[in-house]
Coordinates of C-alpha atoms in Angstrom, one line a residue:
M1 CA 114.8 159.7 100.0
N2 CA 111.1 161.1 99.4
L3 CA 109.5 159.2 102.1
R4 CA 105.7 159.8 100.4
R5 CA 106.8 158.0 97.3
H6 CA 107.6 155.3 99.5
P7 CA 105.1 155.1 101.8
S8 CA 106.0 151.9 103.5
V9 CA 109.0 152.7 104.3
A10 CA 107.6 155.1 106.3
L11 CA 105.0 152.9 108.0
S12 CA 108.3 150.4 108.5
L13 CA 110.2 153.6 109.9
F14 CA 107.1 154.4 112.3
L15 CA 107.2 151.8 113.6
V16 CA 110.6 151.5 114.3
F17 CA 110.2 154.7 116.0
I18 CA 107.6 153.1 118.0
A19 CA 109.1 149.8 119.6
L20 CA 111.3 152.2 120.3
I21 CA 109.8 154.2 122.6
I22 CA 108.2 151.1 124.2
F23 CA 110.8 149.7 124.5
F24 CA 113.4 152.1 125.9
A25 CA 109.8 152.7 128.4
A26 CA 109.1 149.1 129.2
G27 CA 113.4 149.3 130.2
Y28 CA 112.7 152.4 132.5
G29 CA 109.4 150.4 134.2
L30 CA 111.8 147.5 134.8
M31 CA 114.7 148.9 135.8
S32 CA 112.1 150.9 138.7
L33 CA 111.8 147.8 139.8
V34 CA 114.9 147.0 140.7
Y35 CA 115.6 150.6 142.4
R36 CA 113.0 149.2 145.0
W37 CA 115.4 146.5 145.5
T38 CA 118.9 148.1 144.8
G39 CA 118.1 151.9 145.8
T40 CA 117.7 154.8 143.1
P41 CA 121.2 155.6 141.7
P42 CA 121.6 158.4 140.4
D43 CA 119.7 160.9 137.5
I44 CA 122.4 160.1 134.7
L45 CA 122.9 157.0 135.6
T46 CA 119.7 155.6 135.8
H47 CA 118.6 157.2 132.1
I48 CA 121.6 154.6 131.0
L49 CA 120.5 151.7 132.0
S50 CA 117.1 152.1 131.1
G51 CA 118.2 153.1 127.7
L52 CA 120.4 150.0 128.0
I53 CA 118.0 147.9 129.2
G54 CA 115.7 149.1 126.5
I55 CA 117.7 148.4 123.7
I56 CA 118.3 144.6 125.1
L57 CA 114.3 143.9 125.0
F58 CA 114.3 145.7 121.4
W59 CA 117.1 143.9 120.1
G60 CA 115.8 140.8 121.1
L61 CA 112.4 140.2 120.0
A62 CA 113.8 142.2 116.7
N63 CA 115.6 138.5 116.7
I64 CA 113.0 136.6 117.2
A65 CA 111.2 138.0 114.7
R66 CA 113.1 137.6 111.7
L67 CA 113.2 134.1 112.7
L68 CA 109.4 133.3 113.2
I69 CA 109.8 135.3 109.3
H70 CA 112.7 133.0 108.1
R71 CA 111.0 130.5 109.5
F72 CA 107.7 131.0 108.4
S73 CA 109.1 131.8 105.1
K74 CA 111.1 128.7 105.1
G75 CA 108.4 126.2 105.7
G76 CA 106.1 128.1 103.3
R77 CA 109.3 126.8 100.4
Q78 CA 109.0 123.9 101.8
N79 CA 105.3 123.5 101.6
Q80 CA 105.2 124.3 98.0
T81 CA 107.5 122.2 97.5
M82 CA 105.2 119.0 98.7
H83 CA 102.9 120.5 96.9
N84 CA 104.7 119.7 93.1
Q85 CA 105.9 117.2 94.5
L86 CA 102.4 115.2 95.8
L87 CA 101.1 117.2 92.3
D88 CA 103.6 115.1 90.1
A89 CA 103.9 111.8 92.2
M90 CA 99.7 111.8 91.0
T91 CA 100.2 112.9 87.3
R92 CA 102.8 110.3 87.2
I93 CA 100.3 107.2 88.3
A94 CA 97.7 109.1 86.1
Q95 CA 99.9 107.8 83.3
G96 CA 100.6 104.7 84.8
D97 CA 104.2 105.3 86.4
F98 CA 103.5 103.3 89.5
D99 CA 107.4 103.7 90.8
V100 CA 106.6 106.5 93.0
F101 CA 107.7 107.6 96.5
V102 CA 107.3 111.0 97.8
D103 CA 109.6 111.5 101.2
T104 CA 107.8 113.5 104.1
R105 CA 110.4 113.7 106.8
N106 CA 110.9 117.1 106.5
V107 CA 107.1 118.5 105.9
F108 CA 104.6 116.9 108.9
F109 CA 101.8 119.2 107.0
Y110 CA 101.1 116.7 104.3
D111 CA 103.0 113.3 105.3
D112 CA 99.2 111.5 105.7
I113 CA 98.1 112.9 102.3
A114 CA 101.6 111.6 101.5
Q115 CA 101.5 108.8 103.2
G116 CA 98.3 108.0 101.1
I117 CA 100.2 108.6 97.5
N118 CA 102.9 106.2 98.4
T119 CA 100.3 103.6 99.3
I120 CA 98.1 104.3 96.2
A121 CA 100.8 103.8 94.0
K122 CA 102.2 100.6 95.2
E123 CA 98.9 98.6 95.7
L124 CA 98.8 100.4 91.9
G125 CA 102.0 98.8 91.1
S126 CA 101.2 95.2 92.3
L127 CA 98.4 95.7 90.4
E128 CA 99.8 95.7 87.2
Q129 CA 102.7 93.9 87.9
M130 CA 99.4 90.8 89.0
R131 CA 98.5 92.0 85.3
Q132 CA 101.4 91.5 83.1
D133 CA 101.9 88.6 84.9
F134 CA 98.6 87.2 84.2
I135 CA 98.7 88.0 80.4
S136 CA 102.3 86.1 80.4
N137 CA 100.8 83.5 81.9
V138 CA 97.7 83.1 79.3
S139 CA 99.8 83.7 75.9
H140 CA 101.8 80.8 77.4
E141 CA 99.6 78.2 78.0
I142 CA 96.6 79.3 74.7
Q143 CA 100.4 79.2 73.1
S144 CA 101.2 76.1 73.9
P145 CA 98.6 73.8 72.9
L146 CA 98.0 76.3 69.6
T147 CA 102.0 75.2 69.0
S148 CA 100.8 71.8 69.5
I149 CA 97.9 71.5 66.4
R150 CA 99.2 73.5 64.0
G151 CA 102.4 71.3 64.2
F152 CA 100.3 68.1 63.7
A153 CA 97.7 69.8 61.2
T154 CA 100.9 70.8 59.4
L155 CA 101.9 67.4 59.4
L156 CA 98.7 65.6 58.4
K157 CA 98.8 67.3 54.9
N158 CA 101.2 64.4 53.8
D159 CA 99.9 62.2 52.1
A160 CA 101.9 59.3 53.5
L161 CA 100.8 59.1 57.1
T162 CA 99.1 55.7 57.7
T163 CA 95.7 55.6 59.1
E164 CA 97.1 55.3 63.0
Q165 CA 99.9 58.0 62.2
K166 CA 97.2 60.3 61.4
N167 CA 94.2 59.2 64.4
H168 CA 97.0 60.1 66.2
Y169 CA 97.5 63.0 65.3
L170 CA 94.1 63.7 64.6
D171 CA 93.6 63.1 68.6
I172 CA 96.8 65.1 70.2
I173 CA 94.6 68.3 68.0
E174 CA 91.7 66.8 69.9
A175 CA 93.3 66.5 72.6
E176 CA 94.6 70.6 72.6
S177 CA 91.5 72.1 71.3
K178 CA 90.0 70.6 75.1
R179 CA 92.7 72.3 76.7
L180 CA 91.7 75.8 75.0
S181 CA 88.7 74.8 75.7
S182 CA 88.8 74.2 79.2
L183 CA 90.9 77.6 80.1
S184 CA 88.5 79.2 78.0
D185 CA 85.6 77.8 80.2
N186 CA 87.7 78.2 83.5
L187 CA 88.7 82.3 82.0
L188 CA 85.5 83.0 82.1
K189 CA 83.7 81.8 85.4
L190 CA 87.1 83.2 88.0
S191 CA 85.6 86.1 86.1
A192 CA 82.4 86.2 86.1
L193 CA 82.7 84.8 90.4
E194 CA 85.0 87.8 91.0
T195 CA 82.7 90.7 89.5
G196 CA 79.8 88.8 90.8
S197 CA 78.1 89.7 87.3
E198 CA 77.5 85.2 88.1
P199 CA 75.1 85.5 91.2
L200 CA 74.8 81.8 93.0
S201 CA 71.9 79.7 92.6
L202 CA 71.0 78.6 96.4
K203 CA 69.0 75.4 97.0
E204 CA 68.8 73.0 100.0
Y205 CA 70.7 69.1 99.1
R206 CA 72.1 66.2 100.1
L207 CA 76.2 66.5 99.3
D208 CA 76.8 63.1 99.9
R209 CA 74.7 62.0 96.6
Q210 CA 76.9 64.7 94.7
L211 CA 80.1 63.4 96.1
E212 CA 79.1 59.9 95.3
K213 CA 78.0 61.2 92.0
V214 CA 81.4 62.8 91.0
A215 CA 83.4 59.6 92.4
L216 CA 80.8 57.7 89.8
M217 CA 81.9 60.3 87.1
L218 CA 85.3 60.6 87.2
E219 CA 85.7 56.2 87.6
P220 CA 86.5 55.3 84.3
Q221 CA 90.3 57.8 84.6
W222 CA 90.9 55.8 88.4
R223 CA 89.3 52.0 87.7
G224 CA 92.4 53.2 84.3
K225 CA 95.4 53.9 87.1
N226 CA 94.3 51.1 89.4
I227 CA 93.0 53.3 91.6
T228 CA 90.8 52.0 95.0
M229 CA 88.0 54.4 95.9
E230 CA 87.4 54.9 99.6
A231 CA 84.1 56.8 100.4
E232 CA 82.8 57.3 104.2
L233 CA 79.9 59.9 103.5
E234 CA 77.5 60.9 105.9
K235 CA 73.9 61.7 105.3
L236 CA 74.4 66.0 105.3
T237 CA 72.2 68.9 103.3
I238 CA 73.8 71.6 102.9
Q239 CA 72.7 74.8 101.5
G240 CA 74.8 76.0 98.4
D241 CA 74.7 76.3 94.5
E242 CA 75.0 72.7 93.1
D243 CA 76.4 73.1 90.0
L244 CA 79.2 75.4 91.1
L245 CA 80.1 72.9 94.1
S246 CA 80.0 70.1 91.7
Q247 CA 83.4 71.9 90.1
V248 CA 84.8 72.1 93.7
W249 CA 84.7 68.2 93.4
V250 CA 85.4 67.2 91.0
N251 CA 88.6 70.4 89.8
L252 CA 90.3 68.4 93.9
L253 CA 89.4 64.6 92.8
H254 CA 90.7 65.1 88.8
N255 CA 94.2 66.7 90.5
A256 CA 94.4 63.8 93.2
I257 CA 93.4 61.4 90.0
K258 CA 95.9 62.9 88.4
F259 CA 99.2 63.4 91.4
T260 CA 98.2 59.4 92.4
P261 CA 100.6 57.1 90.3
E262 CA 99.5 53.6 89.6
G263 CA 98.2 51.6 92.1
G264 CA 97.4 54.5 94.9
I265 CA 94.4 55.9 96.9
I266 CA 92.0 58.4 97.3
R267 CA 89.9 58.3 100.4
I268 CA 86.7 60.8 100.2
V269 CA 85.2 61.4 104.2
L270 CA 82.2 63.7 104.6
K271 CA 81.3 64.6 108.2
S272 CA 79.0 67.2 109.8
R273 CA 81.3 69.7 112.5
D274 CA 80.8 72.5 115.0
N275 CA 77.4 73.1 111.9
E276 CA 79.5 72.6 109.3
A277 CA 79.9 70.0 107.1
C278 CA 84.1 69.0 106.5
C279 CA 84.9 67.5 103.1
Q280 CA 88.0 65.5 103.6
I281 CA 89.8 64.5 100.0
S282 CA 93.3 62.4 100.1
D283 CA 95.3 60.9 98.6
T284 CA 98.6 58.9 98.4
G285 CA 100.7 61.1 95.6
I286 CA 103.1 62.9 95.0
G287 CA 102.6 65.0 97.3
I288 CA 103.8 69.4 97.5
A289 CA 106.5 70.8 98.7
Q290 CA 105.7 72.9 101.8
E291 CA 107.3 76.3 99.5
D292 CA 104.9 75.4 96.8
L293 CA 101.7 75.0 99.0
L294 CA 101.8 78.8 100.1
H295 CA 101.0 79.3 96.7
I296 CA 99.2 76.8 95.1
F297 CA 95.8 78.7 94.8
E298 CA 97.5 81.6 92.4
R299 CA 96.2 81.4 89.4
F300 CA 98.4 79.1 86.2
Y301 CA 101.1 78.5 88.7
K302 CA 101.8 75.4 88.7
V303 CA 104.8 73.0 91.4
D304 CA 106.1 71.3 88.0
R305 CA 105.4 72.6 85.1
S306 CA 106.6 70.3 82.2
R307 CA 104.6 67.5 84.4
D308 CA 101.4 69.2 85.0
R309 CA 101.5 70.5 81.1
A310 CA 102.2 66.8 79.7
L311 CA 99.2 65.9 82.1
G312 CA 96.6 68.8 80.6
G313 CA 96.5 71.3 83.2
N314 CA 96.9 74.8 83.1
G315 CA 97.1 75.9 86.8
L316 CA 93.8 77.7 87.4
G317 CA 91.1 74.5 88.4
L318 CA 92.1 75.4 92.6
S319 CA 91.4 79.5 92.3
L320 CA 88.4 78.4 90.6
A321 CA 87.6 75.9 93.3
K322 CA 88.6 78.0 96.2
K323 CA 87.1 81.4 94.6
I324 CA 84.0 78.7 94.6
V325 CA 83.8 77.5 97.9
E326 CA 84.3 81.6 99.6
L327 CA 81.8 82.4 97.9
H328 CA 79.8 80.3 100.4
G329 CA 81.9 81.6 103.4
G330 CA 83.3 77.7 103.3
H331 CA 87.5 77.3 103.4
I332 CA 89.5 75.1 101.9
T333 CA 92.6 74.4 103.7
P334 CA 96.0 71.9 101.7
H335 CA 98.3 69.8 103.4
S336 CA 100.1 67.1 102.0
E337 CA 104.2 66.1 102.2
L338 CA 106.4 64.9 99.6
G339 CA 106.5 61.3 98.3
K340 CA 103.5 60.8 101.1
G341 CA 100.4 62.7 99.5
S342 CA 98.1 65.5 100.1
T343 CA 94.9 66.0 101.8
F344 CA 92.3 69.1 100.9
T345 CA 90.0 70.2 103.7
V346 CA 86.8 72.3 102.4
E347 CA 83.7 73.8 105.6
L348 CA 80.8 74.7 104.2
P349 CA 78.5 76.6 106.6
R350 CA 74.6 76.1 106.6
L351 CA 74.3 72.8 106.9
H352 CA 71.9 70.5 108.0
S353 CA 71.7 67.0 109.3
V354 CA 68.7 64.6 107.7

């Protein structure tokens, strides 16, 4: 072999030669230290032992170097593999595929990045599921009244219908139209509140007077079911968005009336507590099971879908009430037992006594 044509081979041989000289010298020096304790053997034995020690040192270091090179090259391949996996995972997420998980058990360097990608994929997957559920629920809620409107509008084309029948069908069409309008209004309000495009219009006003006004506004509904409305209202002034908070009381009282049977009782209590306005709306209605109580503030969640649909609900009232209360820095807490009724407690800060 012509070493001039292969400089890398020549350099390697030169380095090996230098290493052998160094390790043989090291072996000689090491044995000289030993000989101070054991005495110096004959020259021939001295050279043999020094050479053996040099060879052993050279062999040991060569193996260590080989293992390190193998380890680093393997680690490099693993890092490259992990790099490719991370890129693939991010590409899939960007394309809308959130069923992604990056395994980092064997590579430490990318662990934080991979865990972040796994978290992002999980959260986006949850959001996507919520989006799909939302679209499905909205479609369902819209389809139901539209089907009724279309069906009864078709029936109205029958000239043989009596005036009473026509008026009955028209009443149904009107009620279903109101359901659609209510659904649209609530969705728009929720969207505006969540995006902040509709800021709160804060002012000081009497909360006790507002609750009394809402109860009187709903009087035809609770009197129509022979429900007793009781109120114990402390004179309190709060700072809040009067129109939005009115929506909270309307939604809560409307639900109480809707699910309280004939001859039941609804009670409104307003009092100050720990510099907060605390309002409790209780009823003697059918109550809510504990497993359902955990979900009642979710959009479109209904304890009994067939019953709620018959009563005109769309599953957005409590979601809207909770959002409005939270925007005021307060919180709403439900308590209920099946067959014993429900109580919703609303606590609002920034209280001023009259």
